Coordinates of C-alpha atoms and ligand atoms in Angstrom, one line a residue:
X1 CA 50.4 54.1 42.0
X2 CA 49.2 52.4 38.8
X3 CA 48.4 54.6 35.8
X4 CA 44.8 55.3 34.8
X5 CA 43.1 55.8 31.4
X6 CA 40.1 58.0 31.0
X7 CA 37.2 57.0 28.7
X8 CA 34.6 59.7 27.9
X9 CA 31.3 58.8 26.5
X10 CA 27.7 60.2 26.6
X11 CA 29.0 63.3 28.4
X12 CA 30.5 61.3 31.2
X13 CA 34.1 60.3 32.0
X14 CA 35.2 56.9 33.3
X15 CA 38.6 55.8 34.6
X16 CA 40.1 52.3 34.2
X17 CA 43.5 51.1 35.5
X18 CA 46.4 50.5 33.1
X19 CA 48.3 47.2 33.6
X20 CA 52.0 47.2 32.6
X21 CA 53.7 43.9 31.8
X22 CA 57.4 43.0 32.5
X23 CA 58.2 43.8 28.8
X24 CA 56.5 47.2 29.2
X25 CA 53.3 46.2 27.4
X26 CA 50.4 48.4 28.4
X27 CA 46.8 47.2 28.7
X28 CA 43.5 48.8 29.8
X29 CA 42.0 46.7 32.6
X30 CA 38.3 47.1 31.6
X31 CA 36.9 44.7 34.2
X32 CA 35.1 47.6 35.9
X33 CA 34.0 49.3 32.7
X34 CA 30.5 47.8 32.4
X35 CA 29.6 48.4 36.1
X36 CA 30.8 52.0 35.8
X37 CA 29.3 52.8 32.4
X38 CA 27.1 50.0 31.1
X39 CA 29.5 49.8 28.2
X40 CA 31.2 46.6 27.0
X41 CA 33.9 46.3 24.3
X42 CA 33.7 44.5 21.0
X43 CA 36.7 43.0 19.2
X44 CA 36.1 40.3 16.6
X45 CA 38.8 37.6 16.9
X46 CA 40.2 39.3 20.0
X47 CA 42.7 41.1 17.7
X48 CA 43.3 43.8 20.3
X49 CA 42.1 42.1 23.5
X50 CA 44.2 40.3 26.1
X51 CA 42.4 37.4 27.7
X52 CA 44.8 36.9 30.6
X53 CA 48.2 37.8 32.0
X54 CA 50.8 35.0 31.6
X55 CA 54.5 34.4 32.6
X56 CA 55.1 31.6 30.1
X57 CA 55.8 32.9 26.6
X58 CA 56.6 36.4 25.3
X59 CA 56.1 37.4 21.7
X60 CA 57.1 40.7 20.1
X61 CA 55.3 40.6 16.7
X62 CA 56.9 43.8 15.4
X63 CA 60.4 42.7 16.1
X64 CA 60.0 39.0 15.6
X65 CA 60.9 38.0 19.1
X66 CA 59.8 34.7 20.8
X67 CA 61.0 33.6 24.3
X68 CA 59.9 30.7 26.5
X69 CA 60.1 31.8 30.2
X70 CA 62.6 34.5 29.1
X71 CA 64.9 32.3 27.1
X72 CA 65.2 33.3 23.3
X73 CA 63.8 30.6 21.0
X74 CA 67.0 30.7 18.9
X75 CA 69.1 29.6 21.9
X76 CA 66.6 26.9 23.0
X77 CA 66.4 25.5 19.5
X78 CA 70.1 25.3 19.2
X79 CA 71.1 24.2 22.7
X80 CA 68.2 22.6 24.5
X81 CA 66.0 19.5 24.0
X82 CA 62.2 19.2 23.6
X83 CA 61.9 17.4 27.0
X84 CA 64.0 20.1 28.7
X85 CA 61.9 22.8 27.1
X86 CA 58.7 21.0 28.1
X87 CA 60.0 21.1 31.8
X88 CA 60.9 24.8 31.4
X89 CA 57.4 25.7 30.1
X90 CA 55.5 23.7 32.6
X91 CA 57.5 24.3 35.8
X92 CA 59.0 27.7 34.9
X93 CA 62.7 27.0 35.2
X94 CA 65.3 25.0 33.4
X95 CA 65.7 21.6 35.2
X96 CA 68.8 20.6 37.1
X97 CA 70.5 17.4 36.0
X98 CA 68.6 15.4 38.6
X99 CA 65.3 17.0 37.8
X100 CA 65.7 16.4 34.1
X101 CA 66.7 12.8 34.7
X102 CA 63.6 12.1 36.8
X103 CA 61.3 14.0 34.4
X104 CA 62.7 12.2 31.3
X105 CA 62.7 8.8 33.2
X106 CA 59.0 9.2 34.2
X107 CA 58.1 10.0 30.6
X108 CA 60.1 7.1 29.2
X109 CA 58.5 4.7 31.7
X110 CA 54.9 5.7 31.1
X111 CA 54.6 5.6 27.3
X112 CA 52.5 2.4 27.5
X113 CA 48.7 2.7 27.1
X114 CA 46.0 0.3 28.2
X115 CA 45.5 -2.6 25.7
X116 CA 41.8 -1.5 25.4
X117 CA 43.1 1.4 23.3
X118 CA 43.5 -1.0 20.5
X119 CA 39.8 -1.6 20.6
X120 CA 39.1 2.2 20.7
X121 CA 41.4 2.6 17.7
X122 CA 39.8 -0.2 15.8
X123 CA 36.5 1.6 15.9
X124 CA 37.8 4.3 13.6
X125 CA 37.7 3.8 9.8
X126 CA 41.2 3.8 8.4
X127 CA 40.2 6.9 6.4
X128 CA 39.6 8.9 9.6
X129 CA 41.6 12.2 9.8
X130 CA 44.4 11.6 12.3
X131 CA 43.5 14.8 14.3
X132 CA 40.0 13.4 15.0
X133 CA 41.4 10.1 16.2
X134 CA 44.1 11.9 18.3
X135 CA 41.6 14.1 20.1
X136 CA 39.4 11.1 20.8
X137 CA 42.3 9.0 22.2
X138 CA 43.3 12.0 24.5
X139 CA 39.7 12.4 25.8
X140 CA 39.7 8.6 26.5
X141 CA 42.4 9.1 29.0
X142 CA 39.6 10.3 31.4
X143 CA 38.2 6.8 31.2
X144 CA 41.4 5.1 32.2
X145 CA 42.4 7.8 34.7
X146 CA 39.1 9.1 36.1
X147 CA 40.8 10.8 39.0
X148 CA 42.1 13.2 36.4
X149 CA 38.6 14.7 36.3
X150 CA 38.8 15.8 39.9
X151 CA 38.7 19.6 39.8
X152 CA 40.3 19.8 43.2
X153 CA 43.1 17.4 42.5
X154 CA 46.3 17.8 44.6
X155 CA 49.4 19.3 42.9
X156 CA 50.9 15.8 43.0
X157 CA 47.9 14.4 41.3
X158 CA 48.0 17.1 38.6
X159 CA 51.6 16.3 38.0
X160 CA 50.7 12.7 37.5
X161 CA 48.2 13.7 34.9
X162 CA 50.7 15.9 33.2
X163 CA 53.4 13.2 33.1
X164 CA 50.9 10.6 31.8
X165 CA 49.7 12.7 28.8
X166 CA 53.3 13.8 28.0
X167 CA 54.4 10.2 28.0
X168 CA 51.4 8.7 26.1
X169 CA 50.9 11.4 23.4
X170 CA 53.7 10.0 21.2
X171 CA 52.1 6.5 21.4
X172 CA 48.7 7.9 20.5
X173 CA 50.2 9.8 17.5
X174 CA 52.2 6.8 16.2
X175 CA 49.3 4.4 16.7
X176 CA 47.0 6.8 14.9
X177 CA 49.3 6.7 11.9
X178 CA 49.8 2.9 12.0
X179 CA 46.1 2.3 12.3
X180 CA 45.5 4.6 9.2
X181 CA 48.0 2.6 7.1
X182 CA 46.8 -0.7 8.4
X183 CA 50.2 -1.7 9.9
X184 CA 50.8 -3.5 13.2
X185 CA 51.2 -1.2 16.2
X186 CA 54.6 -0.7 17.8
X187 CA 54.9 -0.5 21.6
X188 CA 56.9 2.4 23.2
X189 CA 60.4 1.7 24.4
X190 CA 61.8 3.1 27.7
X191 CA 65.3 2.6 26.3
X192 CA 65.0 5.3 23.7
X193 CA 64.9 9.1 23.9
X194 CA 61.6 10.9 23.2
X195 CA 62.1 11.5 19.4
X196 CA 63.8 8.2 18.7
X197 CA 61.0 6.3 20.5
X198 CA 58.4 8.2 18.5
X199 CA 60.1 7.6 15.1
X200 CA 60.6 3.9 16.0
X201 CA 56.9 3.5 16.8
X202 CA 56.0 5.4 13.6
X203 CA 58.2 3.5 11.2
X204 CA 59.3 0.2 12.6
X205 CA 57.8 -2.8 10.7
X206 CA 57.6 -6.5 11.6
X207 CA 60.7 -8.4 10.5
X208 CA 62.9 -5.3 10.2
X209 CA 64.5 -3.2 12.9
X210 CA 64.0 0.5 12.1
X211 CA 67.3 2.3 12.7
X212 CA 66.8 5.9 14.0
X213 CA 69.0 8.3 12.0
X214 CA 70.3 10.9 14.5
X215 CA 69.9 13.6 11.8
X216 CA 66.2 12.8 11.7
X217 CA 65.6 12.6 15.4
X218 CA 67.6 15.8 16.0
X219 CA 65.6 17.6 13.3
X220 CA 62.3 16.4 14.9
X221 CA 63.5 17.5 18.3
X222 CA 64.2 21.0 17.0
X223 CA 60.8 21.2 15.3
X224 CA 59.0 20.1 18.5
X225 CA 60.9 22.8 20.5
X226 CA 59.8 25.5 17.9
X227 CA 56.1 24.5 18.2
X228 CA 56.1 24.1 22.0
X229 CA 54.2 27.3 23.0
X230 CA 53.0 30.5 21.5
X231 CA 51.1 32.5 24.1
X232 CA 47.4 32.9 23.6
X233 CA 46.9 31.5 20.1
X234 CA 43.6 30.0 19.0
X235 CA 44.2 26.4 20.3
X236 CA 45.8 27.6 23.6
X237 CA 43.0 30.0 24.2
X238 CA 40.6 27.0 23.6
X239 CA 42.6 24.9 26.2
X240 CA 42.4 27.7 28.7
X241 CA 38.7 28.5 28.3
X242 CA 37.8 24.7 28.4
X243 CA 39.9 24.4 31.6
X244 CA 38.3 27.6 33.1
X245 CA 35.0 25.6 33.6
X246 CA 37.1 23.2 35.7
X247 CA 37.4 21.0 32.7
X248 CA 40.2 18.4 33.2
X249 CA 43.6 18.6 31.6
X250 CA 42.8 15.8 29.2
X251 CA 39.5 17.3 28.0
X252 CA 41.1 20.7 27.7
X253 CA 44.0 19.4 25.6
X254 CA 41.5 17.4 23.4
X255 CA 39.6 20.7 22.8
X256 CA 42.9 22.3 21.9
X257 CA 43.7 19.6 19.4
X258 CA 40.4 20.2 17.6
X259 CA 41.0 24.0 17.5
X260 CA 44.5 23.4 16.1
X261 CA 43.1 21.2 13.3
X262 CA 41.6 24.2 11.4
X263 CA 43.5 25.2 8.2
X264 CA 43.9 28.8 9.4
X265 CA 45.8 27.5 12.4
X266 CA 47.8 24.3 12.8
X267 CA 46.1 22.7 9.8
X268 CA 48.1 25.3 7.7
X269 CA 51.2 23.1 7.6
X270 CA 49.3 20.5 5.6
X271 CA 47.7 23.1 3.4
X272 CA 51.1 24.6 2.6
X273 CA 52.4 21.3 1.1
X274 CA 49.1 20.8 -0.8
X275 CA 49.5 24.4 -2.1
X276 CA 53.1 23.9 -3.1
X277 CA 52.3 20.6 -4.8
X278 CA 49.4 22.3 -6.7
X279 CA 51.8 25.0 -7.9
X280 CA 54.4 22.4 -8.9
X281 CA 51.8 20.4 -10.9
X282 CA 50.6 23.6 -12.4
X283 CA 54.0 24.2 -13.9
X284 CA 55.5 26.3 -11.0
X285 CA 53.9 29.5 -12.1
X286 CA 54.2 31.3 -8.7
X287 CA 52.9 34.6 -10.2
X288 CA 49.6 33.1 -11.1
X289 CA 49.1 31.8 -7.5
X290 CA 50.3 35.1 -6.0
X291 CA 47.7 36.9 -8.0
X292 CA 45.0 34.4 -6.8
X293 CA 46.2 35.1 -3.2
X294 CA 45.7 38.9 -3.7
X295 CA 42.4 38.6 -5.5
X296 CA 39.6 39.4 -3.0
X297 CA 37.1 37.4 -5.0
X298 CA 39.3 34.3 -4.8
X299 CA 39.1 32.4 -1.5
X300 CA 42.7 31.2 -2.1
X301 CA 45.2 32.4 0.5
X302 CA 49.0 31.9 0.5
X303 CA 49.1 29.2 3.2
X304 CA 52.0 29.5 5.6
X305 CA 52.0 33.3 5.1
X306 CA 50.7 36.0 7.5
X307 CA 50.2 36.0 11.3
X308 CA 48.0 37.7 13.8
X309 CA 50.9 38.8 15.9
X310 CA 54.1 38.7 13.8
X311 CA 54.3 41.7 11.5
X312 CA 57.8 40.8 10.8
X313 CA 59.5 37.5 10.2
X314 CA 58.2 34.6 12.4
X315 CA 61.5 33.7 14.2
X316 CA 60.5 30.1 14.0
X317 CA 60.2 30.2 10.2
X318 CA 63.8 31.5 9.9
X319 CA 65.1 28.6 12.0
X320 CA 63.0 26.0 10.2
X321 CA 64.0 27.4 6.7
X322 CA 67.7 26.9 7.6
X323 CA 67.0 23.5 9.2
X324 CA 65.2 22.4 6.0
X325 CA 68.3 23.1 3.9
X326 CA 70.5 21.3 6.5
X327 CA 68.3 18.2 6.8
X328 CA 67.8 17.8 3.1
X329 CA 71.5 18.0 2.5
X330 CA 72.4 15.6 5.3
X331 CA 69.8 13.1 4.2
X332 CA 70.7 13.6 0.5
X333 CA 67.1 14.4 -0.2
X334 CA 66.2 17.0 -2.8
X335 CA 62.6 18.3 -2.7
X336 CA 61.5 20.4 -5.7
X337 CA 58.8 22.1 -3.6
X338 CA 61.5 23.6 -1.4
X339 CA 62.7 25.6 -4.3
X340 CA 59.1 26.6 -5.1
X341 CA 58.6 27.7 -1.5
X342 CA 61.8 29.8 -1.6
X343 CA 60.7 31.3 -4.9
X344 CA 57.2 32.1 -3.5
X345 CA 58.8 33.7 -0.4
X346 CA 61.1 35.8 -2.6
X347 CA 58.3 37.1 -4.7
X348 CA 55.9 37.7 -1.8
X349 CA 58.5 39.7 0.2
X350 CA 58.9 42.1 -2.7
X351 CA 55.2 42.3 -3.5
X352 CA 53.4 45.5 -2.4
X353 CA 50.2 43.6 -1.3
X354 CA 52.2 41.4 1.1
X355 CA 54.6 44.1 2.1
X356 CA 51.8 46.6 2.9
X357 CA 50.0 43.9 5.0
X358 CA 53.2 42.8 6.6
X359 CA 52.7 39.2 5.6
X360 CA 55.7 37.0 6.2
X361 CA 56.3 33.3 6.2
X362 CA 55.1 31.8 9.5
X363 CA 56.0 28.6 11.4
X364 CA 53.9 26.5 8.9
X365 CA 55.6 27.6 5.7
X366 CA 58.7 25.4 5.8
X367 CA 57.9 22.9 8.5
X368 CA 56.1 20.5 6.2
X369 CA 59.2 20.3 3.9
X370 CA 61.2 18.9 6.8
X371 CA 58.4 16.6 7.9
X372 CA 58.3 15.2 4.4
X373 CA 62.1 14.7 4.3
X374 CA 61.8 12.8 7.7
X375 CA 59.3 10.5 6.0
X376 CA 56.2 11.8 7.9
X377 CA 53.1 11.8 5.7
X378 CA 51.2 15.1 5.1
X379 CA 48.1 14.0 6.9
X380 CA 50.2 13.6 10.1
X381 CA 51.7 17.1 9.9
X382 CA 49.1 18.7 12.2
X383 CA 49.5 15.8 14.6
X384 CA 53.2 16.7 14.8
X385 CA 52.2 20.3 15.6
X386 CA 50.0 19.0 18.4
X387 CA 52.8 16.8 19.7
X388 CA 55.0 19.9 19.9
X389 CA 52.4 22.2 21.3
X390 CA 51.4 19.8 24.1
X391 CA 53.8 21.2 26.8
X392 CA 52.6 24.7 26.0
X393 CA 48.9 23.7 26.4
X394 CA 49.8 21.9 29.7
X395 CA 51.7 25.0 31.0
X396 CA 49.0 27.4 30.1
X397 CA 46.2 25.2 31.6
X398 CA 48.2 24.8 34.8
X399 CA 48.9 28.5 35.0
X400 CA 45.2 29.4 34.5
X401 CA 44.2 26.9 37.2
X402 CA 46.9 28.0 39.7
X403 CA 45.9 31.6 39.2
X404 CA 42.3 30.6 40.0
X405 CA 41.1 32.5 36.9
X406 CA 37.3 32.8 36.5
X407 CA 35.3 30.8 34.0
X408 CA 35.7 32.4 30.5
X409 CA 32.3 33.8 29.4
X410 CA 32.6 36.8 26.9
X411 CA 29.8 39.2 26.4
X412 CA 28.2 40.1 23.0
X413 CA 26.3 42.8 21.1
X414 CA 22.9 41.5 20.2
X415 CA 21.8 42.3 16.7
X416 CA 18.6 40.1 16.4
X417 CA 14.9 40.9 16.5
X418 CA 13.5 43.2 19.2
X419 CA 10.6 41.6 21.2
X420 CA 7.8 40.3 19.1
X421 CA 4.7 38.1 20.0
X422 CA 4.5 34.4 19.2
X423 CA 2.7 33.8 15.8
X424 CA 0.4 30.7 15.6
X425 CA 1.1 28.3 12.8
X426 CA -2.0 29.3 10.7
X427 CA -0.8 32.9 10.8
X428 CA 2.8 32.4 9.4
Ligands
LIG1 C1 49.5 29.4 13.2 O1 48.3 32.7 16.7 C2 49.4 32.0 16.6 O2 50.3 32.2 17.3 C3 49.3 30.8 15.7 C4 50.5 30.0 15.5 C5 50.9 29.2 16.7 O3 52.1 28.9 16.9 O4 50.0 28.9 17.5 O5 51.6 30.8 15.1 C6 50.4 28.9 14.4 O6 48.4 29.3 13.2 C7 50.2 30.2 12.1 C8 49.2 30.7 11.0 C9 49.0 29.5 10.1 N1 47.9 29.9 9.1 C10 48.2 30.2 7.8 O7 49.3 30.2 7.3 C11 46.9 30.5 7.0 C12 47.2 31.7 6.0 N2 47.3 32.9 6.9 C13 46.1 33.7 7.1 O8 44.8 33.0 6.9 C14 46.2 34.7 8.1 O9 47.4 35.4 7.9 C15 46.1 34.4 9.6 C16 44.9 33.5 9.9 C17 47.3 33.6 10.0 C18 46.0 35.7 10.4 O10 44.8 36.3 10.0 P1 44.4 37.7 10.7 O11 45.3 38.2 11.7 O12 42.9 37.5 11.1 O13 44.5 38.7 9.5 P2 43.4 38.9 8.3 O14 42.8 37.6 7.9 O15 42.5 40.0 8.8 O16 44.3 39.5 7.2 C19 44.7 40.9 7.1 C20 44.8 41.2 5.6 C21 43.6 40.8 4.8 O17 43.6 41.6 3.6 P3 42.6 43.0 3.7 O18 41.2 42.6 4.0 O19 43.3 43.9 4.7 O20 42.8 43.5 2.2 O21 45.9 40.4 5.0 C22 45.3 39.5 4.1 C23 43.8 39.4 4.3 O22 43.1 39.1 3.1 N3 46.0 38.2 4.3 C24 46.3 37.3 3.3 C25 47.0 36.3 4.0 N4 46.9 36.5 5.3 C26 46.3 37.6 5.5 N5 46.2 37.4 2.0 C27 46.7 36.3 1.3 N6 47.3 35.3 1.9 C28 47.5 35.2 3.2 N7 48.1 34.1 3.8

């Protein structure tokens, strides 16, 4: 017998069921509240509201826990690969050797995109923001694969759509970069692993043969694993609500890319580097910038700090911080802004304002330092986040569709004018 919660209002009492998750999270199921009482709930930014139930990713914000399908992120980052994690998120289990070989082979062999994509790309000014180009290229997949729009597509057809976008996203991302810098495009190679192929498409130039450094491709693979999913964050919720109208996978992912773009979300990894560079150019006075971050009248926020769910260390930030040290040492790169970042973290973790609000470094605080060391330009950082998050978006869209969830349509509290008569122009 499921537990019930009582809500009393206006001299009446109402009962709603309590839903308990597998990690003992408790939630009030208020789906019957309005029909019982006429009441709705209001929760700006859904800070206390669950939009769905999901078996994909588990976060414990108080204890800094992150697991994909039950596997701790620390173990996956250390022992798995991005392609294997993508399979795990999308299909729910770690693949067998045969399953992984087929999954990876399908991805390697489908990286090519229609030659007409060169014409689509050429329509964008080189100064276009890569995230805007990327979301357009993804939406364009519906033009080349119109059957992906079928809301009643067979599971085999959905899998074909999934494999195609997983395989082509690295090509889109690399071509977006090459178009921006005015360099010739590189074709994907089925003879390289996922990260090596992406790096080759990004950095190979005519007349030279770009050699992929295993340190670089391994670091990139780890970063993509760490970004692969994160339950109902802003962009994933956007993917789910777009898909809930029977929107296709490609249009839902494109919507997610645009939500991720915002500086409060995935765009923060770019904003962190810009912030650290400003602090460096300003003489490295971290106290001045901390004071700005705490000043309510100053719009400046410490980018890469704070999180809606984590009220302890973001476990991904811990892993990335260590990886940043390792990669810079292995590549023989020293980056002065890493020391500024560490200094800022040190001061913030001992500052009452940050301690009181439980503001810790999040996934975006150190990731940009590694991307820089890998030679990836700042304006491509959020594209890298999207590349990593793609399997999570796919898994969440697929789960929402398989669970036949209703179209997302929140309620509101109206605060506008009460009824009033139309006023003719000469009376206004
Ligand atoms: C991602 O949701 C996810 O899972 C996202 C993500 C994922 O993997 O998908 O983890 C990826 O988006 C990470 C977050 C990247 N964004 C940033 O680093 C931008 C800087 N951070 C903040 O803007 C903020 O912390 C958010 C947006 C991340 C969270 O905002 P909330 O939960 O809405 O919290 P809030 O804005 O209400 O802040 C609570 C208090 C406020 O102060 P008071 O009004 O209580 O006095 O904390 C303060 C805020 O002013 N605060 C900050 C701060 N973050 C919060 N003050 C200074 N610097 C900051 N970074």
